[in-house]
């Protein structure tokens, strides 16, 4: 499907069908009021009605705000994909709604069919946004950035949706290399030998029982006049069986998505480089598979992490933090950045705390959390801050080592996981760092908003928005 922005009169535009967005109030004054009433259309948010003899698809919105427009656009595109229409258009006067339309159409129209022998072949080929105002030049910039970010989100979804047999730590590194080549990024990959030299013992322990070698992937985007430096760190568990603390069968299904943090980080650096942002970005990914076997790391082990801290392992399913401990330390050593963000499907507890739709945000700087909150509101992603406190910090104390990889109490698990990561953040970086728990937001088995079954690409939109704001 091709999406384009055109600057012309709507009456001059050739199309099979036109989309029209109406509120209930506007419906009362619509020239198609009678036909729509007959069809039972009330302009409720996310309801749609085809008027085939008028070549019009009418879409209901509560308001003409980005959130409502984005949501109904996803509904509209799904319906259009099942019709015989080859082209569709929509007239817009307000350029601030361009990103929402692009996101709704591109993300709502996404489907992942790699493993289907018969692929769907939608007839719809072209969607045109007809911009009727004069400042086309600034609108086209808004449009092209929105397309880059939406495409990067789909790129992230594609990787998340790839099965663990096809996407393991080694093939992940290959994929990162390919992206680096295509987008002119720097790329350094550490295999297990190199990881041992770097003392990434904690990360190596998690991947030890896998037949695939763990990989630390470092991609860099270095524009000439970079105003800021940002480090992005991603949890890349290409599969999380839980290890010897094996997950119950039902919880293991979907654990191919445990690499979603790493996939988001790839999507973000892809988008930033294509938008040519004046921000240096270094992306660090810990790609590891958590499996069982005679060589597996175990509950009762004590690991020595890269920064020298010892970690008591009491549960091998709390593996993401063990990988991130080393990758965070490596990233801080290699690049002194202005900001440092990690993305991880870290805890089921985060979903309990904030629901499946929201990314949990943790860190020390209220100011930075506020900026990210603003970026996510603009980008149409949901985030919520989960506050650290000194009492929860005590829950990850160990009797035998410096820190324990699980909490000794059943509550506050998302925050105690965040506090575990905090133990590996250097003093000078405390206020530069935020942790994003995307356990709920990264994957879905039922559609919501612009998300369809599978990976959602959580993190790509709000971080791209934040980077643009720098
Ligand atoms: N990858 C999981 C977290 C997860 C759960 C992500 C469900 C997405 C959906 C993580 O490695 C894990 O298993 N965490 C444990 C931690 C516990 C052992 C302290 C969890 O959440 O149960
Ligand atoms: Zn786990
Ligand atoms: Zn995990």
Short mmCIF file of C-alpha atoms and ligand atoms in Angstrom, two decimals:
data_model
loop_
_atom_site.label_atom_id
_atom_site.label_comp_id
_atom_site.label_asym_id
_atom_site.label_seq_id
_atom_site.Cartn_x
_atom_site.Cartn_y
_atom_site.Cartn_z
CA UNK A 1 0.00 0.00 0.00
CA UNK A 2 1.25 3.40 -1.00
CA UNK A 3 0.43 6.49 1.03
CA UNK A 4 0.96 10.00 -0.30
CA UNK A 5 0.28 13.63 0.50
CA UNK A 6 -1.09 15.73 -2.36
CA UNK A 7 -1.72 19.43 -2.59
CA UNK A 8 -4.80 19.97 -4.71
CA UNK A 9 -8.50 20.65 -4.60
CA UNK A 10 -10.45 17.68 -3.37
CA UNK A 11 -12.76 18.05 -6.38
CA UNK A 12 -9.76 17.57 -8.71
CA UNK A 13 -8.57 14.40 -7.01
CA UNK A 14 -9.24 11.09 -8.72
CA UNK A 15 -10.16 8.25 -6.38
CA UNK A 16 -12.38 5.20 -6.04
CA UNK A 17 -13.64 6.24 -2.63
CA UNK A 18 -13.36 9.22 -0.29
CA UNK A 19 -13.26 9.11 3.49
CA UNK A 20 -15.22 11.57 5.56
CA UNK A 21 -14.85 11.91 9.36
CA UNK A 22 -17.95 13.08 11.23
CA UNK A 23 -18.84 13.80 14.84
CA UNK A 24 -22.41 13.21 15.99
CA UNK A 25 -23.00 16.98 15.76
CA UNK A 26 -21.70 17.13 12.20
CA UNK A 27 -23.84 14.15 11.28
CA UNK A 28 -26.95 16.22 12.00
CA UNK A 29 -25.88 18.68 9.30
CA UNK A 30 -24.53 16.12 6.83
CA UNK A 31 -25.79 16.10 3.27
CA UNK A 32 -25.93 12.30 3.60
CA UNK A 33 -27.91 12.46 6.85
CA UNK A 34 -30.86 10.48 5.46
CA UNK A 35 -28.84 7.60 4.04
CA UNK A 36 -26.70 7.38 7.15
CA UNK A 37 -29.75 7.33 9.38
CA UNK A 38 -31.22 4.51 7.29
CA UNK A 39 -27.99 2.55 7.79
CA UNK A 40 -28.22 3.07 11.55
CA UNK A 41 -25.01 5.13 11.62
CA UNK A 42 -24.74 7.38 14.69
CA UNK A 43 -21.16 8.62 14.25
CA UNK A 44 -20.02 6.84 17.40
CA UNK A 45 -16.23 6.75 17.74
CA UNK A 46 -14.75 3.96 15.59
CA UNK A 47 -18.02 3.18 13.76
CA UNK A 48 -17.98 3.37 9.96
CA UNK A 49 -20.55 3.33 7.19
CA UNK A 50 -20.06 2.75 3.47
CA UNK A 51 -22.18 4.85 1.11
CA UNK A 52 -21.22 2.93 -2.02
CA UNK A 53 -23.42 4.91 -4.40
CA UNK A 54 -21.72 8.10 -3.17
CA UNK A 55 -18.20 6.59 -3.26
CA UNK A 56 -17.87 7.61 0.35
CA UNK A 57 -16.83 5.92 3.56
CA UNK A 58 -18.15 7.84 6.55
CA UNK A 59 -16.23 7.40 9.80
CA UNK A 60 -17.48 8.35 13.26
CA UNK A 61 -15.30 10.31 15.68
CA UNK A 62 -15.99 11.78 19.12
CA UNK A 63 -13.77 14.71 18.16
CA UNK A 64 -11.30 15.74 15.49
CA UNK A 65 -8.33 15.15 17.78
CA UNK A 66 -5.29 13.07 16.89
CA UNK A 67 -6.24 10.20 19.23
CA UNK A 68 -9.75 9.84 17.79
CA UNK A 69 -8.65 10.29 14.18
CA UNK A 70 -5.82 7.76 14.57
CA UNK A 71 -8.13 5.17 16.07
CA UNK A 72 -10.91 5.39 13.48
CA UNK A 73 -8.38 5.46 10.64
CA UNK A 74 -7.23 2.02 11.74
CA UNK A 75 -10.83 0.77 11.64
CA UNK A 76 -11.38 2.33 8.21
CA UNK A 77 -8.28 0.84 6.61
CA UNK A 78 -9.13 -2.67 7.84
CA UNK A 79 -12.57 -2.38 6.24
CA UNK A 80 -11.18 -0.92 3.01
CA UNK A 81 -8.67 -3.74 2.67
CA UNK A 82 -11.59 -6.16 2.36
CA UNK A 83 -13.25 -4.25 -0.48
CA UNK A 84 -12.62 -3.98 -4.23
CA UNK A 85 -11.64 -0.29 -4.02
CA UNK A 86 -8.16 0.33 -5.36
CA UNK A 87 -7.70 3.91 -4.18
CA UNK A 88 -9.00 6.04 -1.35
CA UNK A 89 -8.49 9.65 -0.33
CA UNK A 90 -9.29 12.04 2.44
CA UNK A 91 -9.28 15.83 2.53
CA UNK A 92 -7.42 17.50 5.39
CA UNK A 93 -7.21 21.10 6.46
CA UNK A 94 -5.36 20.65 9.75
CA UNK A 95 -1.79 19.47 9.22
CA UNK A 96 -1.37 18.49 12.85
CA UNK A 97 -3.65 15.54 12.09
CA UNK A 98 -1.35 14.18 9.38
CA UNK A 99 0.69 11.91 11.71
CA UNK A 100 -2.47 10.44 13.24
CA UNK A 101 -3.86 9.60 9.80
CA UNK A 102 -0.59 8.07 8.64
CA UNK A 103 -0.31 6.00 11.83
CA UNK A 104 -3.91 4.85 11.62
CA UNK A 105 -3.60 3.75 7.98
CA UNK A 106 -0.11 2.27 8.07
CA UNK A 107 -0.22 0.64 11.51
CA UNK A 108 -3.90 -0.35 11.38
CA UNK A 109 -3.41 -1.81 7.90
CA UNK A 110 -0.41 -3.88 8.98
CA UNK A 111 -0.55 -7.66 8.85
CA UNK A 112 2.14 -10.29 9.29
CA UNK A 113 1.72 -13.22 6.91
CA UNK A 114 5.25 -14.63 6.57
CA UNK A 115 4.16 -18.05 7.84
CA UNK A 116 0.92 -18.25 5.81
CA UNK A 117 1.07 -20.16 2.54
CA UNK A 118 -1.79 -18.13 1.12
CA UNK A 119 -1.26 -14.40 1.54
CA UNK A 120 -4.11 -11.91 1.53
CA UNK A 121 -4.01 -9.70 -1.55
CA UNK A 122 -5.86 -6.49 -0.77
CA UNK A 123 -6.97 -4.55 -3.85
CA UNK A 124 -6.35 -1.23 -2.14
CA UNK A 125 -3.11 0.22 -3.48
CA UNK A 126 -3.19 3.98 -2.89
CA UNK A 127 -4.22 6.21 -0.06
CA UNK A 128 -3.98 9.93 -0.67
CA UNK A 129 -4.16 12.65 1.92
CA UNK A 130 -5.32 15.73 0.10
CA UNK A 131 -3.92 18.79 1.84
CA UNK A 132 -6.06 21.72 0.89
CA UNK A 133 -4.02 24.51 2.55
CA UNK A 134 -1.12 26.53 1.11
CA UNK A 135 1.85 25.64 3.34
CA UNK A 136 2.39 22.34 1.55
CA UNK A 137 6.15 22.41 2.14
CA UNK A 138 5.88 22.22 5.92
CA UNK A 139 3.06 19.69 5.64
CA UNK A 140 5.17 17.39 3.48
CA UNK A 141 7.91 17.35 6.15
CA UNK A 142 5.36 16.40 8.80
CA UNK A 143 4.03 13.74 6.45
CA UNK A 144 7.36 12.20 5.48
CA UNK A 145 8.54 12.03 9.11
CA UNK A 146 5.27 10.34 10.05
CA UNK A 147 5.70 7.77 7.29
CA UNK A 148 9.29 7.06 8.40
CA UNK A 149 8.20 6.50 12.01
CA UNK A 150 5.19 4.37 11.03
CA UNK A 151 7.35 2.24 8.71
CA UNK A 152 9.97 1.84 11.44
CA UNK A 153 7.20 0.71 13.79
CA UNK A 154 6.19 -1.95 11.24
CA UNK A 155 9.85 -2.95 10.91
CA UNK A 156 9.96 -3.45 14.70
CA UNK A 157 6.71 -5.44 14.58
CA UNK A 158 8.10 -7.69 11.84
CA UNK A 159 11.12 -8.64 13.95
CA UNK A 160 9.04 -9.18 17.10
CA UNK A 161 6.70 -11.45 15.12
CA UNK A 162 9.53 -13.57 13.74
CA UNK A 163 9.63 -17.00 15.40
CA UNK A 164 12.55 -17.97 17.65
CA UNK A 165 13.76 -20.62 15.21
CA UNK A 166 14.26 -17.90 12.57
CA UNK A 167 15.31 -15.11 14.89
CA UNK A 168 17.92 -16.23 17.42
CA UNK A 169 20.81 -14.14 18.82
CA UNK A 170 23.02 -14.91 15.82
CA UNK A 171 20.41 -14.12 13.15
CA UNK A 172 19.47 -11.02 15.17
CA UNK A 173 23.05 -9.80 14.86
CA UNK A 174 22.91 -10.45 11.10
CA UNK A 175 19.70 -8.49 10.81
CA UNK A 176 21.25 -5.58 12.74
CA UNK A 177 24.25 -5.66 10.42
CA UNK A 178 21.96 -5.48 7.41
CA UNK A 179 20.11 -2.49 8.86
CA UNK A 180 23.44 -0.81 9.59
CA UNK A 181 24.57 -1.30 6.02
CA UNK A 182 21.31 -0.03 4.53
CA UNK A 183 21.16 3.05 6.77
CA UNK A 184 24.86 3.90 6.94
CA UNK A 185 25.18 3.10 10.66
CA UNK A 186 28.23 1.91 12.55
CA UNK A 187 27.99 -1.69 13.70
CA UNK A 188 30.02 -3.67 16.19
CA UNK A 189 29.09 -7.17 17.30
CA UNK A 190 30.49 -9.00 20.30
CA UNK A 191 30.20 -12.80 20.19
CA UNK A 192 30.67 -14.99 23.27
CA UNK A 193 34.44 -14.87 23.10
CA UNK A 194 34.38 -11.07 22.97
CA UNK A 195 31.74 -10.96 25.71
CA UNK A 196 33.97 -13.07 27.97
CA UNK A 197 36.84 -10.62 27.36
CA UNK A 198 34.48 -7.81 28.37
CA UNK A 199 33.55 -9.67 31.59
CA UNK A 200 29.88 -9.87 30.64
CA UNK A 201 29.53 -12.94 32.84
CA UNK A 202 26.00 -12.21 33.95
CA UNK A 203 24.73 -11.94 30.37
CA UNK A 204 26.70 -15.01 29.32
CA UNK A 205 25.22 -17.11 32.15
CA UNK A 206 21.68 -16.51 30.85
CA UNK A 207 22.54 -17.73 27.35
CA UNK A 208 24.73 -20.64 28.35
CA UNK A 209 22.20 -23.44 27.80
CA UNK A 210 21.21 -22.18 24.37
CA UNK A 211 22.62 -23.65 21.16
CA UNK A 212 22.80 -20.09 19.85
CA UNK A 213 25.70 -17.89 20.94
CA UNK A 214 24.75 -14.71 22.81
CA UNK A 215 25.54 -11.46 21.03
CA UNK A 216 25.97 -7.88 22.13
CA UNK A 217 25.06 -5.63 19.22
CA UNK A 218 26.17 -2.00 19.08
CA UNK A 219 24.81 0.20 16.29
CA UNK A 220 25.64 3.87 16.00
CA UNK A 221 24.18 6.79 14.10
CA UNK A 222 26.57 9.74 14.12
CA UNK A 223 25.35 12.80 12.23
CA UNK A 224 27.88 15.61 11.67
CA UNK A 225 26.37 18.29 13.87
CA UNK A 226 24.90 16.20 16.66
CA UNK A 227 23.37 18.38 19.37
CA UNK A 228 22.95 15.56 21.88
CA UNK A 229 24.03 11.97 22.44
CA UNK A 230 21.50 9.30 23.35
CA UNK A 231 22.20 5.72 24.39
CA UNK A 232 19.43 3.20 23.77
CA UNK A 233 19.62 -0.21 25.40
CA UNK A 234 17.34 -3.12 24.46
CA UNK A 235 16.48 -6.44 26.08
CA UNK A 236 16.76 -8.97 23.28
CA UNK A 237 15.66 -12.31 24.67
CA UNK A 238 14.93 -14.08 21.40
CA UNK A 239 13.20 -16.68 23.56
CA UNK A 240 12.47 -16.81 27.26
CA UNK A 241 11.56 -20.31 28.40
CA UNK A 242 12.21 -19.17 31.97
CA UNK A 243 15.30 -21.37 32.13
CA UNK A 244 15.44 -23.93 34.97
CA UNK A 245 12.76 -21.86 36.76
CA UNK A 246 10.74 -23.00 33.77
CA UNK A 247 7.64 -21.07 32.77
CA UNK A 248 4.31 -22.92 32.83
CA UNK A 249 3.32 -23.99 29.29
CA UNK A 250 0.68 -21.33 28.81
CA UNK A 251 2.99 -18.48 29.90
CA UNK A 252 5.75 -19.65 27.56
CA UNK A 253 3.61 -19.06 24.47
CA UNK A 254 4.33 -15.53 23.13
CA UNK A 255 7.81 -15.43 24.69
CA UNK A 256 9.30 -14.84 21.24
CA UNK A 257 8.24 -11.26 22.06
CA UNK A 258 10.82 -11.05 24.84
CA UNK A 259 13.12 -9.41 22.29
CA UNK A 260 10.70 -6.51 21.75
CA UNK A 261 12.89 -4.01 23.62
CA UNK A 262 15.79 -4.75 21.29
CA UNK A 263 13.46 -4.61 18.27
CA UNK A 264 12.16 -1.20 19.40
CA UNK A 265 15.71 0.09 19.74
CA UNK A 266 16.43 -1.00 16.15
CA UNK A 267 13.25 0.68 14.92
CA UNK A 268 14.15 3.91 16.73
CA UNK A 269 17.67 4.16 15.32
CA UNK A 270 16.26 3.34 11.86
CA UNK A 271 13.68 6.15 12.14
CA UNK A 272 16.17 8.67 13.58
CA UNK A 273 18.69 8.03 10.82
CA UNK A 274 16.05 8.27 8.08
CA UNK A 275 14.68 11.52 9.51
CA UNK A 276 18.32 12.70 9.68
CA UNK A 277 17.91 13.97 13.25
CA UNK A 278 20.79 15.99 14.71
CA UNK A 279 21.19 13.52 17.56
CA UNK A 280 23.91 10.90 17.94
CA UNK A 281 22.39 7.57 18.83
CA UNK A 282 24.15 4.51 20.12
CA UNK A 283 22.00 1.41 20.35
CA UNK A 284 23.12 -1.52 22.50
CA UNK A 285 21.31 -4.83 22.34
CA UNK A 286 21.77 -7.91 24.47
CA UNK A 287 20.61 -10.78 22.24
CA UNK A 288 20.31 -13.97 24.27
CA UNK A 289 18.15 -17.11 24.44
CA UNK A 290 17.10 -18.34 27.89
CA UNK A 291 16.90 -22.15 27.76
CA UNK A 292 17.25 -25.25 29.91
CA UNK A 293 19.88 -28.01 29.78
CA UNK A 294 22.82 -29.50 31.61
CA UNK A 295 24.75 -26.31 31.03
CA UNK A 296 22.03 -23.99 32.28
CA UNK A 297 22.64 -21.36 34.96
CA UNK A 298 20.64 -22.08 38.05
CA UNK A 299 18.83 -20.70 41.05
CA UNK A 300 21.52 -20.54 43.80
CA UNK A 301 24.23 -19.41 41.40
CA UNK A 302 26.07 -16.20 42.20
CA UNK A 303 27.10 -14.25 39.10
CA UNK A 304 29.75 -11.57 38.87
CA UNK A 305 28.46 -8.82 36.60
CA UNK A 306 30.61 -6.65 34.35
CA UNK A 307 30.82 -3.83 36.90
CA UNK A 308 32.01 -6.25 39.59
CA UNK A 309 28.79 -6.47 41.60
CA UNK A 310 27.76 -9.99 42.61
CA UNK A 311 24.23 -11.18 41.92
CA UNK A 312 22.43 -13.99 43.71
CA UNK A 313 20.22 -15.87 41.26
CA UNK A 314 17.04 -17.10 42.89
CA UNK A 315 14.96 -17.34 39.74
CA UNK A 316 16.33 -17.93 36.23
CA UNK A 317 13.15 -16.42 34.75
CA UNK A 318 14.22 -13.00 36.00
CA UNK A 319 16.87 -13.12 33.27
CA UNK A 320 16.29 -9.83 31.45
CA UNK A 321 17.78 -7.78 34.28
CA UNK A 322 20.87 -10.05 34.30
CA UNK A 323 21.44 -9.37 30.62
CA UNK A 324 20.73 -5.65 30.98
CA UNK A 325 23.06 -5.31 33.98
CA UNK A 326 26.01 -6.07 31.71
CA UNK A 327 24.73 -4.24 28.61
CA UNK A 328 23.93 -1.08 30.61
CA UNK A 329 27.41 -1.13 32.10
CA UNK A 330 29.02 -1.71 28.71
CA UNK A 331 27.03 1.14 27.15
CA UNK A 332 28.01 3.60 29.92
CA UNK A 333 31.67 2.67 29.53
CA UNK A 334 31.74 3.01 25.76
CA UNK A 335 29.70 6.17 25.21
CA UNK A 336 29.20 9.15 27.53
CA UNK A 337 25.68 10.16 26.57
CA UNK A 338 23.29 12.95 27.56
CA UNK A 339 20.41 10.50 27.87
CA UNK A 340 20.16 6.79 28.38
CA UNK A 341 16.98 4.81 27.83
CA UNK A 342 16.43 1.10 28.15
CA UNK A 343 13.50 -0.79 26.64
CA UNK A 344 12.59 -4.19 28.04
CA UNK A 345 9.72 -6.65 28.32
CA UNK A 346 10.92 -6.99 31.88
CA UNK A 347 8.06 -7.99 34.16
CA UNK A 348 4.58 -9.46 34.16
CA UNK A 349 4.12 -7.27 37.24
CA UNK A 350 4.19 -4.15 35.06
CA UNK A 351 1.00 -5.36 33.34
CA UNK A 352 -0.60 -5.93 36.75
CA UNK A 353 0.36 -2.40 37.74
CA UNK A 354 -0.65 -0.38 34.69
CA UNK A 355 -2.55 -2.73 32.36
CA UNK A 356 -1.55 -4.18 29.01
CA UNK A 357 -1.72 -0.98 27.01
CA UNK A 358 0.70 1.17 28.93
CA UNK A 359 4.48 1.31 29.10
CA UNK A 360 5.85 1.61 32.64
CA UNK A 361 8.39 4.42 33.02
CA UNK A 362 10.96 4.36 35.81
CA UNK A 363 13.91 6.52 36.76
CA UNK A 364 15.13 9.26 39.07
CA UNK A 365 14.58 12.42 37.05
CA UNK A 366 11.04 13.79 37.27
CA UNK A 367 11.93 16.31 34.60
CA UNK A 368 12.98 13.63 32.13
CA UNK A 369 9.91 11.53 32.94
CA UNK A 370 7.78 14.58 32.28
CA UNK A 371 9.41 15.21 28.88
CA UNK A 372 8.92 11.60 27.87
CA UNK A 373 5.32 11.73 29.09
CA UNK A 374 4.72 14.72 26.83
CA UNK A 375 6.33 12.98 23.85
CA UNK A 376 4.22 9.89 24.36
CA UNK A 377 1.01 11.90 24.61
CA UNK A 378 1.90 13.61 21.32
CA UNK A 379 2.79 10.31 19.68
CA UNK A 380 -0.37 8.54 20.83
CA UNK A 381 1.38 5.96 23.01
CA UNK A 382 0.43 5.33 26.63
CA UNK A 383 3.05 5.65 29.35
CA UNK A 384 2.81 5.86 33.13
CA UNK A 385 5.40 6.58 35.75
CA UNK A 386 6.07 3.96 38.44
CA UNK A 387 7.85 5.61 41.38
CA UNK A 388 10.98 4.23 43.04
CA UNK A 389 11.25 4.29 46.83
CA UNK A 390 13.82 3.21 49.43
CA UNK A 391 11.56 0.57 50.98
CA UNK A 392 11.13 -1.37 47.74
CA UNK A 393 14.89 -1.16 47.24
CA UNK A 394 15.37 -3.29 50.36
CA UNK A 395 13.37 -6.09 48.77
CA UNK A 396 16.20 -6.99 46.40
CA UNK A 397 18.89 -7.24 49.10
CA UNK A 398 20.73 -10.55 49.23
CA UNK A 399 22.03 -12.41 52.27
CA UNK A 400 24.94 -13.85 50.33
CA UNK A 401 25.72 -11.45 47.46
CA UNK A 402 25.52 -7.73 46.65
CA UNK A 403 22.04 -7.95 45.19
CA UNK A 404 19.38 -10.57 44.44
CA UNK A 405 17.74 -11.00 41.04
CA UNK A 406 14.24 -11.27 42.51
CA UNK A 407 12.33 -9.49 45.22
CA UNK A 408 11.60 -11.15 48.57
CA UNK A 409 8.02 -9.83 48.50
CA UNK A 410 5.26 -10.46 45.97
CA UNK A 411 4.33 -6.79 45.37
CA UNK A 412 5.90 -4.00 43.36
CA UNK A 413 7.69 -6.37 40.96
CA UNK A 414 7.97 -3.89 38.08
CA UNK A 415 9.60 -1.33 40.36
CA UNK A 416 11.95 -3.76 42.08
CA UNK A 417 13.09 -4.89 38.62
CA UNK A 418 13.69 -1.22 37.74
CA UNK A 419 15.61 -0.79 41.00
CA UNK A 420 17.72 -3.80 40.12
CA UNK A 421 18.73 -2.07 36.86
CA UNK A 422 19.37 1.13 38.84
CA UNK A 423 22.12 -0.71 40.73
CA UNK A 424 24.04 -0.83 37.44
CA UNK A 425 23.64 2.84 36.55
CA UNK A 426 26.70 4.93 37.39
CA UNK A 427 26.21 7.79 39.85
CA UNK A 428 26.85 10.45 37.17
CA UNK A 429 24.16 8.95 34.93
CA UNK A 430 21.32 8.57 37.45
CA UNK A 431 19.40 11.60 36.17
CA UNK A 432 20.08 10.80 32.52
CA UNK A 433 18.50 7.37 32.61
CA UNK A 434 14.97 6.03 32.22
CA UNK A 435 13.80 2.44 32.10
CA UNK A 436 10.77 1.50 29.98
CA UNK A 437 8.98 -1.72 30.85
CA UNK A 438 7.07 -2.66 27.69
CA UNK A 439 5.99 -6.16 28.85
CA UNK A 440 2.33 -5.33 28.27
CA UNK A 441 2.49 -2.74 25.52
CA UNK A 442 4.85 -4.57 23.13
CA UNK A 443 2.58 -7.42 22.13
CA UNK A 444 -1.14 -8.11 21.84
CA UNK A 445 -3.36 -11.04 21.00
CA UNK A 446 -6.39 -8.86 20.44
CA UNK A 447 -6.46 -5.66 18.38
CA UNK A 448 -6.65 -2.28 20.11
CA UNK A 449 -6.19 1.24 18.74
CA UNK A 450 -3.75 0.98 15.80
CA UNK A 451 -2.44 -2.38 16.99
CA UNK A 452 -3.22 -5.71 15.39
CA UNK A 453 -2.39 -9.23 16.56
CA UNK A 454 1.29 -9.60 17.47
CA UNK A 455 4.05 -7.08 18.04
CA UNK A 456 2.89 -3.47 18.41
CA UNK A 457 6.19 -1.65 17.99
CA UNK A 458 5.74 -0.01 21.40
CA UNK A 459 8.40 2.60 22.12
CA UNK A 460 9.23 3.51 18.53
CA UNK A 461 6.72 6.31 18.21
CA UNK A 462 7.20 7.97 21.58
CA UNK A 463 10.98 7.77 21.51
CA UNK A 464 11.12 9.10 17.94
CA UNK A 465 8.95 11.98 19.10
CA UNK A 466 11.22 12.60 22.10
CA UNK A 467 14.33 12.56 19.90
CA UNK A 468 12.71 15.01 17.49
CA UNK A 469 12.06 17.36 20.42
CA UNK A 470 15.75 17.52 21.43
N1 LIG B 1 9.99 -11.85 29.94
C1 LIG B 1 9.44 -11.96 31.23
C2 LIG B 1 8.41 -10.86 31.53
C3 LIG B 1 7.14 -10.91 30.73
C4 LIG B 1 6.05 -11.61 31.19
C5 LIG B 1 7.04 -10.22 29.56
C6 LIG B 1 4.89 -11.64 30.45
C7 LIG B 1 5.88 -10.23 28.83
C8 LIG B 1 4.80 -10.95 29.26
C9 LIG B 1 10.52 -11.87 32.29
O1 LIG B 1 11.75 -12.38 31.92
C10 LIG B 1 10.02 -12.68 33.44
O2 LIG B 1 9.79 -13.83 33.28
N2 LIG B 1 9.84 -12.02 34.58
C11 LIG B 1 9.34 -12.65 35.72
C12 LIG B 1 10.08 -12.07 36.90
C13 LIG B 1 9.86 -12.83 38.17
C14 LIG B 1 10.50 -14.20 38.09
C15 LIG B 1 10.49 -12.03 39.29
C16 LIG B 1 7.85 -12.36 35.82
O3 LIG B 1 7.41 -11.30 35.42
O4 LIG B 1 7.12 -13.25 36.26
ZN1 LIG B 2 11.94 -14.48 32.21
ZN1 LIG B 3 12.21 -12.30 29.87
#
